[in-house]
CSV table of C-alpha atoms in Angstrom, one decimal:
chain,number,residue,atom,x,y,z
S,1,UNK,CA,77.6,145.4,46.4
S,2,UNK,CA,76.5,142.1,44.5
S,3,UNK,CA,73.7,140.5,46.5
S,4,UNK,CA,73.7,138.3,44.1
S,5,UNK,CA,76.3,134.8,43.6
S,6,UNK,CA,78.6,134.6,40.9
S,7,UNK,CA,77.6,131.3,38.6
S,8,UNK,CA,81.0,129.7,39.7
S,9,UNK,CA,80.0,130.0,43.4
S,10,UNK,CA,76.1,128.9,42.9
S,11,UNK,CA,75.4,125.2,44.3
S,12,UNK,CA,75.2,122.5,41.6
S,13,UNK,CA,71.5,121.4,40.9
S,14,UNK,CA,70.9,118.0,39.7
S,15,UNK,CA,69.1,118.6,36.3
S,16,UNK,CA,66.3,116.9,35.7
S,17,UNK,CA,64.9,115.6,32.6
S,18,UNK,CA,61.6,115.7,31.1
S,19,UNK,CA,60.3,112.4,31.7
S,20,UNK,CA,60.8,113.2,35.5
S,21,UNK,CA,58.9,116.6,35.2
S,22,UNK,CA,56.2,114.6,33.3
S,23,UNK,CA,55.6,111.9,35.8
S,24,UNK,CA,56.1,114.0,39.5
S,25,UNK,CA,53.0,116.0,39.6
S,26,UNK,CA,50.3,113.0,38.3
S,27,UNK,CA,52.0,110.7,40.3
S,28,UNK,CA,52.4,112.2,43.5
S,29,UNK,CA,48.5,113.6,43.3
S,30,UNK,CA,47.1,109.9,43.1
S,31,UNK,CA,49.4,108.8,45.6
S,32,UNK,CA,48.5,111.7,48.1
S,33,UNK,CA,44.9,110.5,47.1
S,34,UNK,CA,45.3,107.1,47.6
S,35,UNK,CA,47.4,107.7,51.0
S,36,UNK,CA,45.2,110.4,52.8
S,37,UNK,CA,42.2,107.6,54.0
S,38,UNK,CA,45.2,105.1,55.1
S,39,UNK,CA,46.9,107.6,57.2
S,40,UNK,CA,43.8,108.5,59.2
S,41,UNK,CA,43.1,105.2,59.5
S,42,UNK,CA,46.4,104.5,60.9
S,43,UNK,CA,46.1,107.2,63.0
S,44,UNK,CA,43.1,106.6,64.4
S,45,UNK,CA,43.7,102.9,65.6
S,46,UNK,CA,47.2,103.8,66.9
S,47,UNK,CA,45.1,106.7,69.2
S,48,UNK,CA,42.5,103.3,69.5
S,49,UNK,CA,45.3,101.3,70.8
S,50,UNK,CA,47.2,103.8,72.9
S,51,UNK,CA,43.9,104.6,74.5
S,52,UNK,CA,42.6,100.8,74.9
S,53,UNK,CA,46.2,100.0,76.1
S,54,UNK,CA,46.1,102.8,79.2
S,55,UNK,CA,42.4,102.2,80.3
S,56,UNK,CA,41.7,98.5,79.5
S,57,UNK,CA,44.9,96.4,79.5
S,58,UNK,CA,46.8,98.1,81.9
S,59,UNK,CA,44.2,98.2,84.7
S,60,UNK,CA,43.5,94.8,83.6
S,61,UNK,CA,47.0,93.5,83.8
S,62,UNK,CA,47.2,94.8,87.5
S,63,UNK,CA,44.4,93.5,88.7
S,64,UNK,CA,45.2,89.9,87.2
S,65,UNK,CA,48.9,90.0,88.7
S,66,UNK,CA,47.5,90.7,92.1
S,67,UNK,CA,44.8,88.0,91.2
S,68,UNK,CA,48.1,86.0,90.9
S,69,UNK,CA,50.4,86.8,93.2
S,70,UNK,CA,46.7,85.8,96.1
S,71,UNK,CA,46.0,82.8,94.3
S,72,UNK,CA,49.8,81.3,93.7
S,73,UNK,CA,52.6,83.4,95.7
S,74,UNK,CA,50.6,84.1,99.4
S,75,UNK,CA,49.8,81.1,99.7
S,76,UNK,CA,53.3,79.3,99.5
S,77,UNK,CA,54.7,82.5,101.2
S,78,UNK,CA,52.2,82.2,104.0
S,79,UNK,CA,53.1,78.0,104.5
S,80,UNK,CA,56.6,78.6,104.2
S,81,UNK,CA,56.3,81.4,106.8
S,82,UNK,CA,53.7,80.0,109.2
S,83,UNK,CA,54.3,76.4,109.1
S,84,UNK,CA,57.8,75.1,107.3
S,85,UNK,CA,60.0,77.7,109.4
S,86,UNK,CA,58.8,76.7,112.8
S,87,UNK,CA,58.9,73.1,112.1
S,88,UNK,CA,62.1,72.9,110.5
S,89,UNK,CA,63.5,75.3,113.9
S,90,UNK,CA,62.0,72.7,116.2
S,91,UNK,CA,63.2,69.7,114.0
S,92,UNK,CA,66.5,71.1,114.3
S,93,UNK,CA,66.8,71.9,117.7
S,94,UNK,CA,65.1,68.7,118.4
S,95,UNK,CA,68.5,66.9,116.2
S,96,UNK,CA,70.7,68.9,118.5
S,97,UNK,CA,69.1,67.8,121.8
S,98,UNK,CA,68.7,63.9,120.3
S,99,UNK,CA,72.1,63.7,118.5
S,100,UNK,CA,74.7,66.5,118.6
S,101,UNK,CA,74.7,66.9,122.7
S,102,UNK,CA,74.9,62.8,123.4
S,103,UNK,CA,77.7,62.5,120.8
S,104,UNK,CA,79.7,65.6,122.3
S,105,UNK,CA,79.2,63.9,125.8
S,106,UNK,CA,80.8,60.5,124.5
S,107,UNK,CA,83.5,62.2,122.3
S,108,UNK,CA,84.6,64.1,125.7
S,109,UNK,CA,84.2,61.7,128.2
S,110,UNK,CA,84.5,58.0,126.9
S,111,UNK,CA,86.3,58.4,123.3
S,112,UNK,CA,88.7,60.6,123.7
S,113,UNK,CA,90.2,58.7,127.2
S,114,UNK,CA,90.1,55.6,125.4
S,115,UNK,CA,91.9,56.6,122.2
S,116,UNK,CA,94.6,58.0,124.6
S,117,UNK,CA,95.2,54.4,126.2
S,118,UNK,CA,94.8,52.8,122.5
S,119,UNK,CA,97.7,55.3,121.0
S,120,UNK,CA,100.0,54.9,124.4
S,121,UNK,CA,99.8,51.0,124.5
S,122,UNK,CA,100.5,51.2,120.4
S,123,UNK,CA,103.4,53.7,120.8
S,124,UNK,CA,104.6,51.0,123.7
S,125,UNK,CA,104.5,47.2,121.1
S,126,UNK,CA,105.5,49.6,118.1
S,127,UNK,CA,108.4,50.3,120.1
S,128,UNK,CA,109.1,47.1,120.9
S,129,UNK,CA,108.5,45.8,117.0
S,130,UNK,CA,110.9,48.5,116.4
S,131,UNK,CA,113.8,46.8,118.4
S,132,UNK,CA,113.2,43.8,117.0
S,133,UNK,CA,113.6,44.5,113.6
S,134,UNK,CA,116.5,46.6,114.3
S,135,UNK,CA,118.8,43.6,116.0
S,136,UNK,CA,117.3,41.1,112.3
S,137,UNK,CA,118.5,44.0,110.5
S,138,UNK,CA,122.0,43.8,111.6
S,139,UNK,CA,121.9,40.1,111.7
S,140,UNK,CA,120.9,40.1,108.0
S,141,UNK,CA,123.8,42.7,107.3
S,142,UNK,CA,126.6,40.8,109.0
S,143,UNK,CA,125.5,37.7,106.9
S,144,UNK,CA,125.4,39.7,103.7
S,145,UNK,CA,129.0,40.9,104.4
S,146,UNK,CA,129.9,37.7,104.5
S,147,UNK,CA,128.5,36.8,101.0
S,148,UNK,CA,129.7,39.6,99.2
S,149,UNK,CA,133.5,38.5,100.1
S,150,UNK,CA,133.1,35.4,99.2
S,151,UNK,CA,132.1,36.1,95.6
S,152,UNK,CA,134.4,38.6,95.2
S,153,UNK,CA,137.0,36.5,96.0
S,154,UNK,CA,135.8,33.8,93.7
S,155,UNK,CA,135.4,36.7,90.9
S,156,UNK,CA,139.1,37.7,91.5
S,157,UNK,CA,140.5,33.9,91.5
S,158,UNK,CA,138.4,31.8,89.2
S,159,UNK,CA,136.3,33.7,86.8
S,160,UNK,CA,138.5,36.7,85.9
S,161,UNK,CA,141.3,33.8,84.0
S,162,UNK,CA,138.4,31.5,82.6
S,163,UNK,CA,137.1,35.1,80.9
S,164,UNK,CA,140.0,36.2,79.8
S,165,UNK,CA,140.9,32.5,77.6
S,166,UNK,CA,137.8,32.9,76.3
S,167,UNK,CA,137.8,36.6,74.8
S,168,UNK,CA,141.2,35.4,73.6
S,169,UNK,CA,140.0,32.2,71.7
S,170,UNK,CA,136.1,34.2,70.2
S,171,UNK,CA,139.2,37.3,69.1
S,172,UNK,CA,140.8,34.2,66.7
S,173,UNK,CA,138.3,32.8,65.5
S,174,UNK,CA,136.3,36.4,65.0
S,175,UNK,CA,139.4,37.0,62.4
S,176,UNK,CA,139.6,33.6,60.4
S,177,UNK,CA,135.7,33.6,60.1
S,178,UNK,CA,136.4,37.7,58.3
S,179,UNK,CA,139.3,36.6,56.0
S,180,UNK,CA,136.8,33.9,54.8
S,181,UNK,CA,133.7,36.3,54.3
S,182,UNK,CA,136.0,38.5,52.6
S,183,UNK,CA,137.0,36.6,49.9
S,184,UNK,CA,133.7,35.1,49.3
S,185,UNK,CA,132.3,38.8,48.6
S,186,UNK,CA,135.0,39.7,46.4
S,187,UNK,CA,134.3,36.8,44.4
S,188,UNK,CA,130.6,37.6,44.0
S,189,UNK,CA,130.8,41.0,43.2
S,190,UNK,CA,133.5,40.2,40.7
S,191,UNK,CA,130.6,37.6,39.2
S,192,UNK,CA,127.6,40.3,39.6
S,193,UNK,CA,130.0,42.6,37.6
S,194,UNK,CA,131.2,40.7,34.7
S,195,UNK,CA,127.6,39.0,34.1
S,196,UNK,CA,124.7,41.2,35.3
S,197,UNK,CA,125.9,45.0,35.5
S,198,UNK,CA,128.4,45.4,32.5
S,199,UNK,CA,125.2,43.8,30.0
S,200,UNK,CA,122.9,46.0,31.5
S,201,UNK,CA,124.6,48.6,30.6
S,202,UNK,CA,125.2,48.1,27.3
S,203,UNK,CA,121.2,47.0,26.3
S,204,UNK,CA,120.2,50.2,28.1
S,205,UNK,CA,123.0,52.3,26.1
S,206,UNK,CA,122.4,51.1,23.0
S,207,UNK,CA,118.5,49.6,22.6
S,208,UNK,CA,116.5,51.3,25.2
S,209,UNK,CA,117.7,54.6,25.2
S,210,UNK,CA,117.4,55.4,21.1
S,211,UNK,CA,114.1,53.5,20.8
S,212,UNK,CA,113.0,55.9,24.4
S,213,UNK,CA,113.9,58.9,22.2
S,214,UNK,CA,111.8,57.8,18.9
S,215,UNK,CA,109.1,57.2,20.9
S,216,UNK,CA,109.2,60.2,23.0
S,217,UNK,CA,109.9,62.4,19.8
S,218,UNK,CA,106.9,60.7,18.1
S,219,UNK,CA,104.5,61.5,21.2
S,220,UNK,CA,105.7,65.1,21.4
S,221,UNK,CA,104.6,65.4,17.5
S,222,UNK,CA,101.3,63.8,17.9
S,223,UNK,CA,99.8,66.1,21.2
S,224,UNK,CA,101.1,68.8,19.3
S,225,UNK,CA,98.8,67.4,16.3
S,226,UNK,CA,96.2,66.7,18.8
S,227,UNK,CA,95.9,70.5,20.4
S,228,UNK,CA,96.1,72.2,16.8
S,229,UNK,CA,92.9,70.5,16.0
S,230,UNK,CA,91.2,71.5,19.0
S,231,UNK,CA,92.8,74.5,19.1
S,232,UNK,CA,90.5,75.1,15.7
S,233,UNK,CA,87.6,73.7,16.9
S,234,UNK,CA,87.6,75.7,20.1
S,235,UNK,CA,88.0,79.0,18.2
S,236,UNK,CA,84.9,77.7,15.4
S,237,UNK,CA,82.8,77.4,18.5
S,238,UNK,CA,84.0,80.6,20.6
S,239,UNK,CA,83.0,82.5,17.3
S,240,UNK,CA,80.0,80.7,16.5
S,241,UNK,CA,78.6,81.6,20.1
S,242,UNK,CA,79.0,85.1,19.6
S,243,UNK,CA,78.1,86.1,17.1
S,244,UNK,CA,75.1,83.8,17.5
S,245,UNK,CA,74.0,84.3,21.1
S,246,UNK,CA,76.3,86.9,22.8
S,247,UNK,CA,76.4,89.9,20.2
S,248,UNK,CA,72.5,89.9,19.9
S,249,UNK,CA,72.4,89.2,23.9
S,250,UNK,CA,74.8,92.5,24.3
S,251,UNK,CA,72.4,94.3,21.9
S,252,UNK,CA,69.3,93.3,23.5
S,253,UNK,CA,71.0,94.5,27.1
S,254,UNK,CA,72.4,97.7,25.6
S,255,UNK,CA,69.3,99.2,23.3
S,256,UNK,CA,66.5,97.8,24.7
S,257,UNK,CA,67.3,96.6,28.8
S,258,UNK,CA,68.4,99.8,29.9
S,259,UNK,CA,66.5,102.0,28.8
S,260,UNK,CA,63.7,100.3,30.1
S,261,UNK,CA,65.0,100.5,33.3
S,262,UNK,CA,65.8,103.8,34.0
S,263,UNK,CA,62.5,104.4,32.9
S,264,UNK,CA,60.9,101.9,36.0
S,265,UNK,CA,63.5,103.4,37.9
S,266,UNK,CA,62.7,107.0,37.2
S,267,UNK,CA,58.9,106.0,38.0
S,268,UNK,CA,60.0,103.8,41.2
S,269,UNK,CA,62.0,106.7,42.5
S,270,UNK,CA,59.3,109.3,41.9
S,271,UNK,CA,56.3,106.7,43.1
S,272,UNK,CA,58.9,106.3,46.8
S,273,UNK,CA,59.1,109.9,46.9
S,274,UNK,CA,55.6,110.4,46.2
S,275,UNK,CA,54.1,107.8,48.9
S,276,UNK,CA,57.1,109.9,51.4
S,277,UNK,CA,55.4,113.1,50.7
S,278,UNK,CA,52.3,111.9,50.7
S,279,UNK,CA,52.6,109.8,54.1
S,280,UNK,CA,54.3,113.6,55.4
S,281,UNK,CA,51.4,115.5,54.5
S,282,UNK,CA,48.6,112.7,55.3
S,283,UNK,CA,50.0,112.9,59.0
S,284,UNK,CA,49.7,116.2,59.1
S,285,UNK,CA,45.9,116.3,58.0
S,286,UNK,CA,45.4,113.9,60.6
S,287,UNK,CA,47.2,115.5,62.7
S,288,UNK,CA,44.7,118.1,62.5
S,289,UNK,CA,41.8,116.1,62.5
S,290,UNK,CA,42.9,114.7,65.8
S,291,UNK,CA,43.3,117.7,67.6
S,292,UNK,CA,40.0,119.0,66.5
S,293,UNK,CA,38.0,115.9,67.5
S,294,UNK,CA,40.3,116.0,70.6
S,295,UNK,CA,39.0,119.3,71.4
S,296,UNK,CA,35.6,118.7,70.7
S,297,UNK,CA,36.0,115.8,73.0
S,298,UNK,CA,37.4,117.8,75.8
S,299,UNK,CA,34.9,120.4,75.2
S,300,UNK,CA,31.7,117.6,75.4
S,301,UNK,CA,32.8,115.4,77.9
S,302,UNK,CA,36.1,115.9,79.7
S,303,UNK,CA,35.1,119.6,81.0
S,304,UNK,CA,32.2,118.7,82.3
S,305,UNK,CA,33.4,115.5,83.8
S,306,UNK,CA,36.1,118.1,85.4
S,307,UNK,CA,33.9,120.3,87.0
S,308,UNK,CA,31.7,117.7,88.6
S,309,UNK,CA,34.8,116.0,90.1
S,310,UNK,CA,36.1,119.2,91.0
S,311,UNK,CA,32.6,120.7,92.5
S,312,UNK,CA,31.0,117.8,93.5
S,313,UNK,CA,33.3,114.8,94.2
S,314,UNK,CA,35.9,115.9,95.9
S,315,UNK,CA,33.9,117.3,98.8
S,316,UNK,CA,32.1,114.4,99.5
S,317,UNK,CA,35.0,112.6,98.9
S,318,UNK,CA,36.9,114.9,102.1
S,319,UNK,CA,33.6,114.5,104.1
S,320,UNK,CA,33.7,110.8,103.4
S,321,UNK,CA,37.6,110.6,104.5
S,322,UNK,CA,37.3,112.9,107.6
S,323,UNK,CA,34.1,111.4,109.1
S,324,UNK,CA,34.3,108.1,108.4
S,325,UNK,CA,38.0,106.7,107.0
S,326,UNK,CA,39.9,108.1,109.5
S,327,UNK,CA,38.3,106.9,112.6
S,328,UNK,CA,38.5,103.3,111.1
S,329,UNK,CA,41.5,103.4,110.4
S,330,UNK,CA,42.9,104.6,113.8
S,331,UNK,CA,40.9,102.1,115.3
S,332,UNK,CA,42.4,99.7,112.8
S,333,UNK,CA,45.8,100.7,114.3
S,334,UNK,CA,44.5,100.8,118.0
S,335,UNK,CA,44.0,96.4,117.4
S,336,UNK,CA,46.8,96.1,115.5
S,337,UNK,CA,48.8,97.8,117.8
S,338,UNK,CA,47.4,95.8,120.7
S,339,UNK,CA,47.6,92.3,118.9
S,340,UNK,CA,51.3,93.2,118.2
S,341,UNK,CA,51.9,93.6,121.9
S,342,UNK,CA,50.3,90.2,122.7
S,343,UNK,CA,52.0,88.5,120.5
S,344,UNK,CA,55.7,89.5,121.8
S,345,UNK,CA,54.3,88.7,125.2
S,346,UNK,CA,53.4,85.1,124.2
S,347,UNK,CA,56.9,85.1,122.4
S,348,UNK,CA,58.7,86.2,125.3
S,349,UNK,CA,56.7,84.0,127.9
S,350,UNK,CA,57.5,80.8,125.4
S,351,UNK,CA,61.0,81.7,125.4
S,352,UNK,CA,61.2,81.8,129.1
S,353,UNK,CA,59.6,78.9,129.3
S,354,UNK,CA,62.0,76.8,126.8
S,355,UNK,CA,65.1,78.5,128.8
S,356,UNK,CA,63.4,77.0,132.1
S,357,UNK,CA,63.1,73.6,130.1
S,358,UNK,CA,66.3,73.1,129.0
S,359,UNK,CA,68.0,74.6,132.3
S,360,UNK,CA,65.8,71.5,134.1
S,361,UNK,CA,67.4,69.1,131.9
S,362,UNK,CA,70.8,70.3,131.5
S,363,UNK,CA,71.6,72.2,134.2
S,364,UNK,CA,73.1,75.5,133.7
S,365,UNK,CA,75.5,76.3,131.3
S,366,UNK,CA,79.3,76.2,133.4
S,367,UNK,CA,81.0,79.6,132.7
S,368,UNK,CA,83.9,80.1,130.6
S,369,UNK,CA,87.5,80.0,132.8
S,370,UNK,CA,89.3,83.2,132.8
S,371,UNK,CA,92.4,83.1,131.3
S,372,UNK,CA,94.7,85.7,133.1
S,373,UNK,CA,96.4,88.6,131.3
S,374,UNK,CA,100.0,89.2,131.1
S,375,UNK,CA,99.3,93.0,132.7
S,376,UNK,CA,97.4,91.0,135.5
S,377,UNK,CA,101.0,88.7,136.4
S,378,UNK,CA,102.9,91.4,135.9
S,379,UNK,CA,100.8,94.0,138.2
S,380,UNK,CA,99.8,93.5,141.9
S,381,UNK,CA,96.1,92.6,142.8
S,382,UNK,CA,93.9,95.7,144.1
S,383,UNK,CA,94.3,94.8,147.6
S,384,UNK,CA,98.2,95.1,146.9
S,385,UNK,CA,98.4,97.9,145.2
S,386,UNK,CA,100.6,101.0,146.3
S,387,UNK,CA,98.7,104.1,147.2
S,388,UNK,CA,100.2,107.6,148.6
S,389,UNK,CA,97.9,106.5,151.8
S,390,UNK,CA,99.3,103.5,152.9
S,391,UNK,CA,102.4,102.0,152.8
S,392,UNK,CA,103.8,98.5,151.9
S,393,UNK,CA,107.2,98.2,153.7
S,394,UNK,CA,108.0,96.3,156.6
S,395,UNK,CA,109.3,99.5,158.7
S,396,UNK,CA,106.6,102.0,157.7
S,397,UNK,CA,103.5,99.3,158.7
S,398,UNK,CA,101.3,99.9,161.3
């Protein structure tokens, strides 16, 4: 078996040239050089920051936004709460008791009988206004009637023949007044013929169109005179240009330009990958360097600040909560729980106290008529209704 690959089925490699080779390795060692100091400083303020960011700011931050919400939010929330709520409630049902009730009393028992009386007695005169202008509107019919025959008749008998001698007298003289205009056109066209049209014709025929064409034919020769010679001068100057400032321009581009550049752009390339590889392997160094002086830390100061939390705080910590938190805060809840209760017995008794109020002024509320249901029309009463027991005929009674 061939382990190895045929040269056909072998990957292409880029091939490299010399000049790459030459400048990799130098390059890429003063970079990593350069690089190594600037990654672990980096490093080291991004763990700075992170670290400042989780034990300074943050705790900060919290403390100010509570700082805030005390100094700016409570307050509003507790004067909105406490103070605009219950005075807008008793403004409001203050405006009920001043305005809304007085004007539904009016609206019920004084507006509403007097707008009936007001649209009966204008149903009654509109009525009346109504009848009225009915019997004028007939009268005013009749009389129109009357005027309508009257011109009609005089259309028929007097203005119908006048009309007529008329149209017959504007026909005639319509047709003289045409024969007239007739002839007069005739004659002027015959005139505008024989002295304007036929000596036009013959100046244009025979001066203005042969002198057009000479002059036409001597224009045509002198443009084409005119673009020869800068036809010439164009090409002089196209051929002085290049070979004085485009061929040694195309020279300068060709054998000098880019070979320069693909020299910088070897050295860019290889100076980008260097910094890469240098920024890859600079991460890792610090990378390690962190973890040791993260150990080192843990070992020094975080395992021993451990182990006295563990050992030492947290039991007084559970003494502290079970002989002295706890009873304060059940007795905490013991007042809270009894203000709570006095409170909804002051609400209540105010309540009660408002109802009594407003049922001394006015009177209590008049229930709601029952309307009665189609099943209770339709169905006897419960005093009525038949029962195996008793017995609802006149015959069977007792």
């Amino acid at each position: 078996m061939d382990l190895e690959k045929s040269p056909a089925e072998r990957p292409a490699v880029p091939a490299e040239g010399c000049l790459t080779v030459a400048i990799r390795l130098p390059v890429r060692i003063v970079v990593l050089v350069l690089v190594v100091p600037v990654r672990m400083l980096w490093d080291a303020l991004v763990v700075g920051g992170r670290f400042l960011r989780d034990t300074v700011l943050r705790p900060v931050g919290r403390v100010l936004q509570w700082v805030a919400w005390a100094v700016f939010v409570w307050p509003w929330v507790t004067l909105w709460r406490y103070a605009v709520v219950p005075v807008g409630k008793a403004l409001a049902w203050l405006g009920y008791v001043s305005l809304v009730v007085p004007a539904v009393w009016m609206y019920g028992t004084v507006l509403t009988p007097v707008g009936h009386a007001l649209a009966w007695v204008a149903g009654g005169v509109g009525a009346g206004f109504a009848r009225v202008l009915r019997g004028l509107g007939a009268g005013f019919a009749w009389v129109l009637r009357g005027i309508g025959v009257v011109l009609a008749r005089v259309y028929a008998r007097v203005l119908t023949p006048v009309g007529r001698a008329v149209a017959w007298l504007l026909r005639g003289l319509g047709i003289g007044f045409g024969a007239v205009a007739l002839g007069v056109y005739r004659a002027v066209a015959w005139l505008v013929r024989h002295l304007i049209v036929v000596p036009a014709l013959w100046w244009y025929e025979w001066i203005l169109a042969p002198v057009g064409r000479a002059i036409a034919w001597a224009a045509r020769g002198l443009g084409w005179l005119v673009r020869m010679i800068f036809t010439g001068i164009g090409a002089a100057l196209y051929w002085t240009l290049r070979v004085l400032l485009v061929l040694p321009a195309l020279a300068l581009w060709r054998w000098v330009l880019v070979p320069v550049g693909r020299v910088l752009a070897v050295v860019a390339r290889e100076v980008g990958d260097a910094l890469g590889h240098a920024w890859r392997v600079a991460g890792h160094l610090s990378l390690a360097v962190g973890r040791f002086l993260g150990r080192l830390f843990r070992w020094i100061f975080v395992e021993p600040a451990r182990w006295v939390y563990r050992s030492v705080l947290t039991p007084v910590g559970h003494l502290v909560r079970d002989t002295v938190l706890r009873p304060a805060a059940e007795a905490a809840r013991g007042v809270g729980r009894v203000t709570r209760q006095a409170l909804a017995a002051a609400r209540e008794s105010a309540r009660q106290t408002r109802a009594d109020i407003r049922r001394m002024l006015f009177g209590t509320p008049r229930e709601p008529e029952r309307v009665p249901l189609a099943t209770d029309r339709r169905e006897p009463g419960a005093a009525g209704t038949r029962t195996l027991g008793s017995s609802t005929t006149a015959l069977t009674k007792d």
